[in-house]
Amino acid sequence: MHKLQEAFEARNKKLNKIEKIKELKTPLSVYQRLDEICASGLDALEDADSGFFLKCFGAFLKKDGKFMLRVRIPAGQLNTEQAAKIGELSKKYGEDYIDITTRQQIELRYIQLENLATVLKELDSVGVSTFQTGVDNFRNIVTSAFDGLGDKSIIKVKPLIDAMQSIFLEKEEWIATLPRKFNTAILGTNINDCNIYGHDCCFVVAQKGDTIGFNLYLGGKVGVQAKDTGLFICQEEVTEVFNAVINLFKTYGFRDNRNKNRLHFLLEAVGMEAFVDAISSYSGKQFEQSGEILAKEEFMLDEKGHLELSEELTAIHFSIPSGVFTGESLMEVAKIAKEVEGEIRLSVEQSLYILTTPSRVPEVKSSMLFDIYSRYHNTYFNHQIACAGTATCAFGVIPNKPDAVAMANFLQKEVPIVGGKVRMYWSACPKGCGIHGIADIGFEGCKAKDEEGNKVDGVHIYLGGKATKEAHEARVIFKALPLTVAQEKVKQLMLYYRDERLENESFESFDSRVLAQMPVEKIVELIS
């Protein structure tokens, strides 16, 4: 622990302003006054409450004077009662608007302060929490949308997620007591459909001898992939290792410069070896060396809209452009799932699945809702991500969600591709909430100049991110292109992919086989 203590003392001589705000009161004291706060109105709302403490419970005051409410959905798994309730609350209090997020969560928007306490109580009545979904807290623990299902599952990890979550969720000693936010993912399937290496703490299914467990990776964040600790963690050790990691981060993490306070920076300061030694010391255990990663299979959705997981189970995909959904539609999803005795799963790629038996698939596919979303079952929408953008985010540079949809529609019209997979991820600003850095083709919002020199919405284009079989950040191939120009550039790239790819080859594999071997200048020349 000596190196961790030294790093802590070197970096914590001066606390940042958020750490000073935390000293004013406890988040729970604000939550316990929520009825009073909601009755008092916006004018009486204290800056510290709206700027920090309410965010501990997922409530974010936006520039329109209304709240965005981030709803925790562990592992992205919803029962029909919960889905129906969230949809109902969105329709009644949130202008019938829902965002599905890249952490398998749901965000409600346009909630008036006077209704905030009511919405939270209604969510709690069906076992849904919004606690610790913002600021310096544990964000939703994510996993594969197919956890525990059919031939894709190796270890069912939802029980492990529940056990990890029980350590911190709604516990006063863990609410906003971390130096910075903390993202966790655990993968038990043979496919990586949850960006497993992009989190602070990552458990990746692996095999050591005859034992199936997890390799532990630490220190991921936007723009940085987590690093292998060299440890193999047995299933029964996951919770205590997670507990060790989070306690070490809480105790020794940096609390000065908020831009450099994630776990990544503590690891950078002390070195992975020292942190691994601290995990062993804290837990009182020695661990095996890393095993063989088992999450190596490719995952590709197609135009039929469903995926056979086993003889007894089918996943029916609702491809939701940019994750923009409605409360009424979520209520309909709940109704359909209940009728076919199915389950609901949210995906990291901002869409959802209804799981049911093959014999009930026709019932789902005959629904009006499936008919609406079936038009988006194509190469450009199936694996799309887009963060909020200017409509609802103060950091957004471009509208983003509409831009992502416009690009996908344009490409589907100009270069329809059957049997391909292209992950197009959009971030409205450099913060990278749309995880564009790991996309096959990533877009980062910016301002650009058109041919007349006028300032217009634009994007930087990234190419070659890896996130399904391995982890690798994309490289920039174009900077500050107007959106209309970007469409034409990507069209040329898709024409090349269509004509040169192998049968059913994903863009990620195509990039590794072809484009990654080319100098950037050659790629730019190819599609100019």
Coordinates of C-alpha atoms in Angstrom, one line a residue:
M1 CA 0.0 0.0 0.0
H2 CA 3.0 2.3 0.4
K3 CA 3.1 3.4 -3.3
L4 CA -0.7 4.2 -3.1
Q5 CA -0.3 6.2 0.0
E6 CA 2.6 8.2 -1.5
A7 CA 0.6 8.9 -4.7
F8 CA -2.4 9.9 -2.6
E9 CA -0.4 12.4 -0.5
A10 CA 1.3 13.9 -3.6
R11 CA -2.0 14.5 -5.4
N12 CA -4.4 15.5 -2.6
K13 CA -2.8 18.6 -1.1
K14 CA -5.7 20.7 -2.5
L15 CA -9.2 19.5 -2.9
N16 CA -11.3 20.3 -5.9
K17 CA -14.5 22.3 -5.5
I18 CA -16.8 19.2 -5.7
E19 CA -15.0 17.6 -2.8
K20 CA -15.7 20.8 -0.8
I21 CA -19.4 20.7 -1.8
K22 CA -19.6 17.1 -0.5
E23 CA -18.6 18.5 2.9
L24 CA -21.7 20.8 3.1
K25 CA -24.2 17.9 3.8
T26 CA -24.9 14.3 3.0
P27 CA -26.7 13.4 -0.2
L28 CA -29.3 11.4 1.8
S29 CA -30.2 14.5 3.8
V30 CA -31.2 16.1 0.5
Y31 CA -33.1 13.0 -0.7
Q32 CA -35.0 12.9 2.6
R33 CA -36.2 16.4 2.0
L34 CA -37.2 15.7 -1.6
D35 CA -41.0 16.3 -1.0
E36 CA -40.2 19.7 0.5
I37 CA -37.8 20.6 -2.3
C38 CA -40.3 19.6 -5.0
A39 CA -43.0 21.7 -3.3
S40 CA -40.7 24.8 -3.0
G41 CA -40.1 25.2 -6.7
L42 CA -37.1 25.9 -8.8
D43 CA -36.5 29.4 -7.4
A44 CA -35.9 27.9 -3.9
L45 CA -33.6 25.1 -5.2
E46 CA -30.1 25.5 -3.8
D47 CA -27.3 25.5 -6.4
A48 CA -25.5 22.7 -4.6
D49 CA -28.6 20.5 -4.7
S50 CA -29.3 21.0 -8.4
G51 CA -25.6 21.0 -9.3
F52 CA -24.5 18.0 -7.3
F53 CA -26.7 16.3 -4.7
L54 CA -29.8 15.6 -6.8
K55 CA -27.5 14.1 -9.4
C56 CA -26.6 11.4 -6.8
F57 CA -30.1 10.1 -7.3
G58 CA -30.1 10.4 -11.1
A59 CA -31.9 13.8 -11.3
F60 CA -30.2 16.3 -13.6
L61 CA -31.6 19.8 -14.0
K62 CA -31.4 20.8 -17.7
K63 CA -31.3 24.2 -19.3
D64 CA -35.1 24.1 -20.0
G65 CA -35.8 24.1 -16.2
K66 CA -36.9 20.4 -16.3
F67 CA -35.1 17.3 -15.1
M68 CA -33.6 14.3 -16.9
L69 CA -33.9 11.3 -14.7
R70 CA -31.4 8.4 -15.2
V71 CA -33.0 5.0 -14.3
R72 CA -30.7 2.2 -13.2
I73 CA -31.4 -1.1 -15.0
P74 CA -28.8 -3.7 -13.7
A75 CA -27.6 -5.8 -16.6
G76 CA -30.2 -4.1 -18.8
Q77 CA -32.8 -6.6 -17.6
L78 CA -36.4 -5.4 -17.1
N79 CA -39.4 -7.3 -16.1
T80 CA -42.7 -6.5 -17.8
E81 CA -44.1 -4.7 -14.7
Q82 CA -41.1 -2.4 -14.5
A83 CA -41.1 -1.7 -18.2
A84 CA -44.8 -0.8 -18.1
K85 CA -44.3 1.5 -15.1
I86 CA -41.4 3.3 -16.7
G87 CA -43.3 3.8 -19.9
E88 CA -46.4 5.0 -18.0
L89 CA -44.3 7.6 -16.0
S90 CA -42.6 8.8 -19.2
K91 CA -46.0 9.3 -20.9
K92 CA -47.6 11.0 -17.9
Y93 CA -44.7 13.2 -16.6
G94 CA -41.9 13.1 -19.3
E95 CA -43.6 14.2 -22.6
D96 CA -43.6 10.5 -23.7
Y97 CA -39.8 10.6 -24.4
I98 CA -37.3 8.0 -23.5
D99 CA -33.6 7.5 -24.2
I100 CA -32.0 4.1 -24.1
T101 CA -28.3 4.6 -23.1
T102 CA -25.0 2.9 -23.7
R103 CA -25.0 1.6 -20.1
Q104 CA -28.2 -0.4 -20.7
Q105 CA -30.2 2.2 -18.8
I106 CA -33.2 4.4 -19.5
E107 CA -33.3 8.2 -19.2
L108 CA -36.6 10.0 -18.8
R109 CA -36.7 13.6 -19.8
Y110 CA -38.7 16.8 -19.3
I111 CA -39.7 15.9 -15.7
Q112 CA -41.0 18.9 -13.8
L113 CA -39.5 19.5 -10.3
E114 CA -43.0 19.3 -8.8
N115 CA -43.4 15.7 -10.1
L116 CA -39.8 14.5 -9.3
A117 CA -40.6 12.9 -5.9
T118 CA -43.7 11.2 -7.3
V119 CA -41.8 9.7 -10.2
L120 CA -39.1 8.4 -7.9
K121 CA -41.6 6.8 -5.5
E122 CA -43.5 5.2 -8.4
L123 CA -40.2 3.7 -9.7
D124 CA -39.4 2.4 -6.3
S125 CA -42.8 0.7 -6.1
V126 CA -41.7 -1.7 -8.8
G127 CA -38.1 -2.2 -7.6
V128 CA -36.4 0.3 -9.8
S129 CA -33.8 2.7 -8.4
T130 CA -32.2 5.9 -9.7
F131 CA -29.6 6.0 -6.9
Q132 CA -26.0 6.7 -7.7
T133 CA -26.4 7.1 -11.5
G134 CA -24.6 10.4 -11.7
V135 CA -21.6 12.3 -10.5
D136 CA -19.1 10.5 -8.2
N137 CA -20.9 7.2 -7.9
F138 CA -21.1 3.7 -9.3
R139 CA -22.8 3.7 -12.6
N140 CA -25.0 0.9 -13.9
I141 CA -23.1 -2.4 -14.1
V142 CA -23.3 -3.7 -17.7
T143 CA -23.0 -7.0 -19.4
S144 CA -24.1 -8.8 -22.6
A145 CA -27.7 -8.5 -23.6
F146 CA -27.6 -12.3 -23.9
D147 CA -26.4 -13.0 -20.4
G148 CA -27.4 -16.5 -19.3
L149 CA -29.1 -17.2 -22.7
G150 CA -28.7 -20.1 -25.1
D151 CA -25.4 -20.9 -26.9
K152 CA -23.9 -17.5 -26.3
S153 CA -23.8 -17.9 -22.5
I154 CA -20.8 -19.4 -20.6
I155 CA -21.5 -18.0 -17.1
K156 CA -24.7 -16.3 -16.1
V157 CA -23.4 -13.1 -14.4
K158 CA -26.6 -11.3 -13.3
P159 CA -26.4 -12.9 -9.8
L160 CA -22.8 -11.6 -9.6
I161 CA -24.0 -8.2 -10.6
D162 CA -26.6 -8.3 -7.9
A163 CA -24.0 -9.2 -5.4
M164 CA -21.6 -6.5 -6.5
Q165 CA -24.4 -3.9 -6.5
S166 CA -25.5 -4.9 -3.0
I167 CA -22.2 -3.6 -1.6
F168 CA -22.8 0.0 -2.6
L169 CA -26.4 0.6 -3.8
E170 CA -28.4 2.9 -1.6
K171 CA -25.7 2.6 1.1
E172 CA -24.9 6.0 2.7
E173 CA -21.2 5.3 3.0
W174 CA -21.0 4.8 -0.7
I175 CA -23.2 7.6 -2.0
A176 CA -20.9 10.2 -3.6
T177 CA -17.9 9.2 -1.6
L178 CA -15.8 8.1 -4.5
P179 CA -13.2 10.5 -6.0
R180 CA -14.9 10.2 -9.4
K181 CA -17.4 8.1 -11.3
F182 CA -16.8 4.3 -11.5
N183 CA -17.9 2.1 -14.4
T184 CA -18.1 -1.6 -14.1
A185 CA -18.7 -4.4 -16.6
I186 CA -18.7 -8.2 -16.3
L187 CA -19.0 -10.5 -19.3
G188 CA -20.0 -14.1 -19.2
T189 CA -20.8 -14.8 -22.9
N190 CA -18.7 -15.9 -25.8
I191 CA -19.4 -12.5 -27.5
N192 CA -18.4 -9.0 -26.4
D193 CA -21.5 -6.9 -27.1
C194 CA -21.0 -4.6 -24.1
N195 CA -17.6 -2.9 -24.8
I196 CA -16.2 -5.0 -22.0
Y197 CA -12.7 -3.3 -22.0
G198 CA -14.0 0.3 -21.8
H199 CA -14.7 0.5 -18.1
D200 CA -12.9 1.2 -14.8
C201 CA -13.3 -2.4 -13.7
C202 CA -13.8 -5.2 -16.2
F203 CA -14.3 -8.9 -15.5
V204 CA -13.9 -10.9 -18.8
V205 CA -14.9 -14.5 -19.0
A206 CA -11.8 -16.7 -19.2
Q207 CA -10.6 -20.3 -18.6
K208 CA -7.7 -21.4 -16.4
G209 CA -7.2 -25.1 -16.7
D210 CA -10.6 -26.7 -16.0
T211 CA -11.9 -23.6 -14.2
I212 CA -14.2 -21.0 -15.8
G213 CA -13.8 -17.6 -14.3
F214 CA -12.7 -14.1 -15.3
N215 CA -9.6 -12.1 -16.2
L216 CA -9.5 -8.8 -14.5
Y217 CA -8.9 -5.6 -16.5
L218 CA -8.7 -2.1 -14.8
G219 CA -8.4 1.5 -15.8
G220 CA -10.6 1.9 -18.9
K221 CA -12.4 5.2 -19.7
V222 CA -13.3 7.1 -22.8
G223 CA -10.4 7.0 -25.2
V224 CA -8.5 4.4 -23.1
Q225 CA -8.9 0.7 -23.0
A226 CA -8.6 -1.1 -19.6
K227 CA -5.3 -3.0 -19.0
D228 CA -4.9 -6.6 -18.0
T229 CA -4.0 -7.0 -14.3
G230 CA -2.6 -10.5 -15.0
L231 CA -5.1 -11.9 -12.5
F232 CA -7.6 -14.8 -13.0
I233 CA -10.6 -14.4 -10.7
C234 CA -12.8 -17.4 -9.8
Q235 CA -16.5 -16.9 -9.9
E236 CA -16.7 -17.0 -6.1
E237 CA -14.0 -14.4 -5.8
V238 CA -15.6 -11.7 -8.0
T239 CA -17.4 -9.9 -5.2
E240 CA -14.5 -9.7 -2.8
V241 CA -12.1 -8.6 -5.6
F242 CA -14.6 -5.9 -6.7
N243 CA -14.9 -4.8 -3.0
A244 CA -11.1 -4.6 -2.8
V245 CA -10.8 -2.5 -6.0
I246 CA -13.5 0.0 -5.0
N247 CA -12.2 0.4 -1.4
L248 CA -8.7 1.1 -2.7
F249 CA -10.0 3.6 -5.2
K250 CA -12.1 5.3 -2.5
T251 CA -9.2 5.4 0.0
Y252 CA -6.3 6.3 -2.3
G253 CA -8.0 7.9 -5.4
F254 CA -7.1 11.5 -6.3
R255 CA -9.4 14.3 -5.3
D256 CA -7.7 17.4 -6.7
N257 CA -8.0 17.8 -10.5
R258 CA -11.4 16.3 -11.6
N259 CA -10.1 15.8 -15.1
K260 CA -7.5 13.3 -13.7
N261 CA -9.3 11.6 -10.9
R262 CA -10.6 8.4 -12.5
L263 CA -9.0 5.0 -11.5
H264 CA -6.9 5.2 -14.7
F265 CA -4.8 8.0 -13.2
L266 CA -4.2 6.2 -9.9
L267 CA -3.0 3.2 -11.9
E268 CA -0.8 5.5 -14.0
A269 CA 0.7 7.0 -10.9
V270 CA 1.5 3.8 -9.0
G271 CA 1.8 1.2 -11.7
M272 CA -0.4 -1.9 -12.2
E273 CA 1.9 -4.2 -10.3
A274 CA 1.6 -2.1 -7.1
F275 CA -2.2 -1.9 -7.4
V276 CA -2.4 -5.7 -8.0
D277 CA -0.3 -6.2 -4.8
A278 CA -2.7 -3.9 -3.0
I279 CA -5.7 -6.0 -4.1
S280 CA -4.1 -9.1 -2.8
S281 CA -3.1 -7.4 0.5
Y282 CA -6.6 -5.9 1.0
S283 CA -8.4 -9.2 0.2
G284 CA -5.9 -11.4 2.0
K285 CA -5.7 -13.7 -1.0
Q286 CA -3.3 -14.7 -3.8
F287 CA -4.8 -15.2 -7.2
E288 CA -3.9 -17.3 -10.3
Q289 CA -2.4 -15.7 -13.3
S290 CA -4.7 -14.7 -16.3
G291 CA -6.4 -17.5 -18.2
E292 CA -7.5 -17.7 -21.8
I293 CA -10.2 -15.2 -22.8
L294 CA -13.3 -17.0 -24.1
A295 CA -15.2 -14.0 -25.5
K296 CA -13.9 -14.4 -29.1
E297 CA -17.0 -15.1 -31.2
E298 CA -18.4 -12.5 -33.7
F299 CA -21.9 -11.2 -33.2
M300 CA -23.9 -10.0 -36.1
L301 CA -27.5 -9.0 -36.4
D302 CA -29.3 -9.2 -39.8
E303 CA -32.4 -8.0 -41.6
K304 CA -34.7 -10.8 -40.3
G305 CA -34.9 -9.1 -36.9
H306 CA -34.4 -12.1 -34.6
L307 CA -31.6 -14.3 -33.3
E308 CA -31.9 -18.0 -32.6
L309 CA -30.2 -18.6 -29.2
S310 CA -31.2 -22.2 -28.8
E311 CA -34.0 -24.6 -29.8
E312 CA -36.1 -23.2 -27.0
L313 CA -35.2 -19.5 -27.1
T314 CA -35.3 -16.6 -29.6
A315 CA -34.2 -13.0 -29.2
I316 CA -36.4 -10.6 -31.2
H317 CA -34.5 -7.4 -31.9
F318 CA -36.1 -3.9 -31.9
S319 CA -33.6 -1.7 -33.7
I320 CA -34.2 1.8 -32.2
P321 CA -32.5 4.6 -34.1
S322 CA -30.1 6.5 -31.7
G323 CA -31.9 5.0 -28.7
V324 CA -34.8 7.4 -29.0
F325 CA -38.0 5.7 -27.8
T326 CA -41.3 6.6 -26.2
G327 CA -43.1 5.7 -23.0
E328 CA -46.1 4.5 -25.0
S329 CA -43.9 2.2 -27.0
L330 CA -42.2 0.8 -23.9
M331 CA -45.6 0.1 -22.5
E332 CA -46.4 -1.8 -25.7
V333 CA -43.1 -3.7 -25.4
A334 CA -44.2 -4.7 -21.8
K335 CA -47.6 -5.8 -23.1
I336 CA -46.2 -7.9 -25.9
A337 CA -43.5 -9.5 -23.7
K338 CA -46.2 -10.4 -21.1
E339 CA -48.4 -12.0 -23.7
V340 CA -45.7 -14.2 -25.0
E341 CA -44.3 -14.9 -21.6
G342 CA -41.0 -13.3 -22.5
E343 CA -38.3 -11.1 -21.0
I344 CA -37.0 -7.7 -22.0
R345 CA -33.3 -6.9 -22.4
L346 CA -31.7 -3.5 -23.2
S347 CA -28.5 -3.4 -25.2
V348 CA -25.4 -1.2 -25.0
E349 CA -26.2 -0.3 -28.6
Q350 CA -29.3 1.5 -27.4
S351 CA -31.9 -1.0 -28.6
L352 CA -33.8 -3.8 -27.0
Y353 CA -34.8 -7.5 -27.3
I354 CA -37.9 -9.5 -26.4
L355 CA -36.9 -13.0 -25.5
T356 CA -39.4 -15.8 -26.0
T357 CA -39.8 -19.3 -27.4
P358 CA -39.6 -19.8 -31.2
S359 CA -43.3 -20.7 -31.4
R360 CA -44.3 -17.2 -30.0
V361 CA -42.1 -15.3 -32.4
P362 CA -44.8 -14.8 -35.0
E363 CA -47.0 -13.1 -32.3
V364 CA -44.3 -10.5 -31.6
K365 CA -43.5 -10.0 -35.3
S366 CA -47.2 -9.5 -36.2
S367 CA -47.4 -6.5 -33.7
M368 CA -47.7 -3.0 -35.0
L369 CA -44.7 -2.0 -32.9
F370 CA -42.4 -4.6 -34.5
D371 CA -43.6 -3.5 -37.9
I372 CA -42.6 0.1 -37.1
Y373 CA -39.1 -0.8 -36.1
S374 CA -38.5 -3.6 -38.6
R375 CA -37.6 -0.9 -41.2
Y376 CA -34.5 -0.3 -39.2
H377 CA -33.2 -3.8 -39.4
N378 CA -30.3 -3.1 -41.6
T379 CA -26.5 -2.8 -41.6
Y380 CA -26.6 0.9 -40.7
F381 CA -29.1 0.9 -37.8
N382 CA -28.5 -2.5 -36.2
H383 CA -25.3 -1.4 -34.5
Q384 CA -25.7 2.3 -34.1
I385 CA -25.0 4.5 -31.1
A386 CA -25.5 8.3 -30.6
C387 CA -25.4 10.3 -27.4
A388 CA -27.8 13.1 -26.6
G389 CA -26.5 16.1 -28.6
T390 CA -27.5 19.8 -28.4
A391 CA -31.3 19.1 -27.8
T392 CA -30.7 17.9 -24.3
C393 CA -27.0 18.2 -23.4
A394 CA -25.2 21.5 -22.7
F395 CA -21.9 20.0 -23.9
G396 CA -23.3 19.0 -27.3
V397 CA -21.8 20.7 -30.4
I398 CA -24.1 19.1 -33.0
P399 CA -27.7 17.7 -32.7
N400 CA -26.1 14.2 -33.1
K401 CA -29.0 11.8 -32.8
P402 CA -30.8 13.3 -35.9
D403 CA -27.4 13.4 -37.7
A404 CA -26.8 9.7 -36.9
V405 CA -30.2 8.8 -38.2
A406 CA -29.8 10.9 -41.3
M407 CA -26.4 9.2 -42.1
A408 CA -27.9 5.7 -41.7
N409 CA -30.9 6.5 -43.9
F410 CA -28.6 8.0 -46.5
L411 CA -26.3 5.0 -46.6
Q412 CA -29.2 2.5 -46.6
K413 CA -30.5 4.2 -49.7
E414 CA -27.2 4.7 -51.5
V415 CA -25.3 1.5 -50.5
P416 CA -27.6 -1.2 -49.1
I417 CA -25.6 -4.1 -47.8
V418 CA -26.9 -7.5 -46.9
G419 CA -25.1 -9.6 -44.4
G420 CA -22.7 -7.0 -43.1
K421 CA -22.1 -5.4 -39.8
V422 CA -20.9 -1.8 -39.3
R423 CA -20.7 -0.2 -35.9
M424 CA -21.3 3.6 -36.3
Y425 CA -21.0 5.4 -33.0
W426 CA -21.7 9.2 -32.7
S427 CA -20.5 11.6 -29.9
A428 CA -21.8 15.1 -30.0
C429 CA -18.6 16.5 -28.4
P430 CA -15.1 15.4 -27.4
K431 CA -16.4 14.0 -24.1
G432 CA -17.2 10.9 -26.1
C433 CA -20.4 9.7 -24.5
G434 CA -21.2 8.0 -27.8
I435 CA -18.0 5.9 -27.4
H436 CA -17.0 6.9 -31.0
G437 CA -13.4 5.9 -30.3
I438 CA -14.1 2.2 -30.4
A439 CA -16.4 2.3 -33.4
D440 CA -15.8 0.8 -36.8
I441 CA -16.6 4.3 -38.0
G442 CA -16.8 7.0 -35.3
F443 CA -18.1 10.5 -35.4
E444 CA -17.2 13.3 -33.1
G445 CA -19.3 16.5 -33.3
C446 CA -17.5 19.7 -34.2
K447 CA -17.9 22.9 -36.1
A448 CA -16.8 22.9 -39.7
K449 CA -16.7 25.3 -42.7
D450 CA -18.6 24.8 -45.9
E451 CA -17.4 25.8 -49.4
E452 CA -18.4 29.4 -48.8
G453 CA -16.5 29.6 -45.5
N454 CA -19.7 29.5 -43.4
K455 CA -19.6 27.8 -40.0
V456 CA -21.8 24.6 -40.1
D457 CA -22.3 21.5 -38.1
G458 CA -19.6 18.9 -38.8
V459 CA -17.7 15.9 -37.5
H460 CA -14.3 14.4 -37.1
I461 CA -14.3 10.9 -38.6
Y462 CA -12.6 8.0 -36.8
L463 CA -11.8 4.6 -38.4
G464 CA -10.8 1.2 -37.1
G465 CA -11.9 1.0 -33.5
K466 CA -12.1 -2.6 -32.0
A467 CA -14.6 -3.7 -29.4
T468 CA -15.9 -7.1 -30.2
K469 CA -12.9 -9.5 -30.2
E470 CA -10.2 -7.2 -28.9
A471 CA -9.8 -3.6 -27.7
H472 CA -8.3 -0.9 -29.8
E473 CA -8.9 2.8 -30.2
A474 CA -9.8 4.2 -33.6
R475 CA -7.7 6.7 -35.6
V476 CA -8.8 10.0 -37.1
I477 CA -8.9 10.0 -40.9
F478 CA -10.9 13.2 -41.5
K479 CA -11.1 16.4 -39.4
A480 CA -13.9 19.0 -39.4
L481 CA -16.0 17.8 -42.3
P482 CA -19.5 19.3 -42.8
L483 CA -22.1 16.7 -42.3
T484 CA -23.1 16.6 -46.0
V485 CA -19.5 16.0 -47.0
A486 CA -19.1 13.4 -44.3
Q487 CA -22.1 11.5 -45.8
E488 CA -20.3 11.3 -49.2
K489 CA -17.0 10.2 -47.7
V490 CA -18.6 7.4 -45.7
K491 CA -20.6 6.4 -48.8
Q492 CA -17.4 5.8 -50.7
L493 CA -16.0 3.8 -47.8
M494 CA -19.1 1.7 -47.7
L495 CA -18.9 1.1 -51.4
Y496 CA -15.3 -0.2 -50.9
Y497 CA -16.5 -2.4 -48.0
R498 CA -19.4 -3.8 -50.0
D499 CA -17.2 -4.6 -53.0
E500 CA -14.1 -6.0 -51.2
R501 CA -15.4 -7.7 -48.2
L502 CA -15.7 -11.5 -47.7
E503 CA -19.1 -13.1 -47.3
N504 CA -20.8 -11.9 -44.1
E505 CA -17.6 -10.2 -43.0
S506 CA -18.0 -7.5 -40.3
F507 CA -16.4 -4.1 -40.9
E508 CA -14.2 -4.7 -37.8
S509 CA -12.8 -7.9 -39.4
F510 CA -12.6 -6.2 -42.8
D511 CA -10.6 -3.3 -41.3
S512 CA -8.2 -5.7 -39.6
R513 CA -7.8 -7.6 -42.9
V514 CA -7.6 -4.7 -45.3
L515 CA -7.8 -1.1 -44.1
A516 CA -5.5 -1.5 -41.1
Q517 CA -2.7 -2.5 -43.5
M518 CA -3.0 0.8 -45.4
P519 CA -1.5 4.2 -44.5
V520 CA -4.1 6.7 -43.5
E521 CA -3.2 8.7 -46.5
K522 CA -4.1 5.8 -48.8
I523 CA -7.5 5.4 -47.1
V524 CA -8.2 9.1 -47.5
E525 CA -7.2 8.9 -51.2
L526 CA -9.3 5.8 -51.7
I527 CA -12.5 7.5 -50.6
S528 CA -11.9 11.1 -51.7

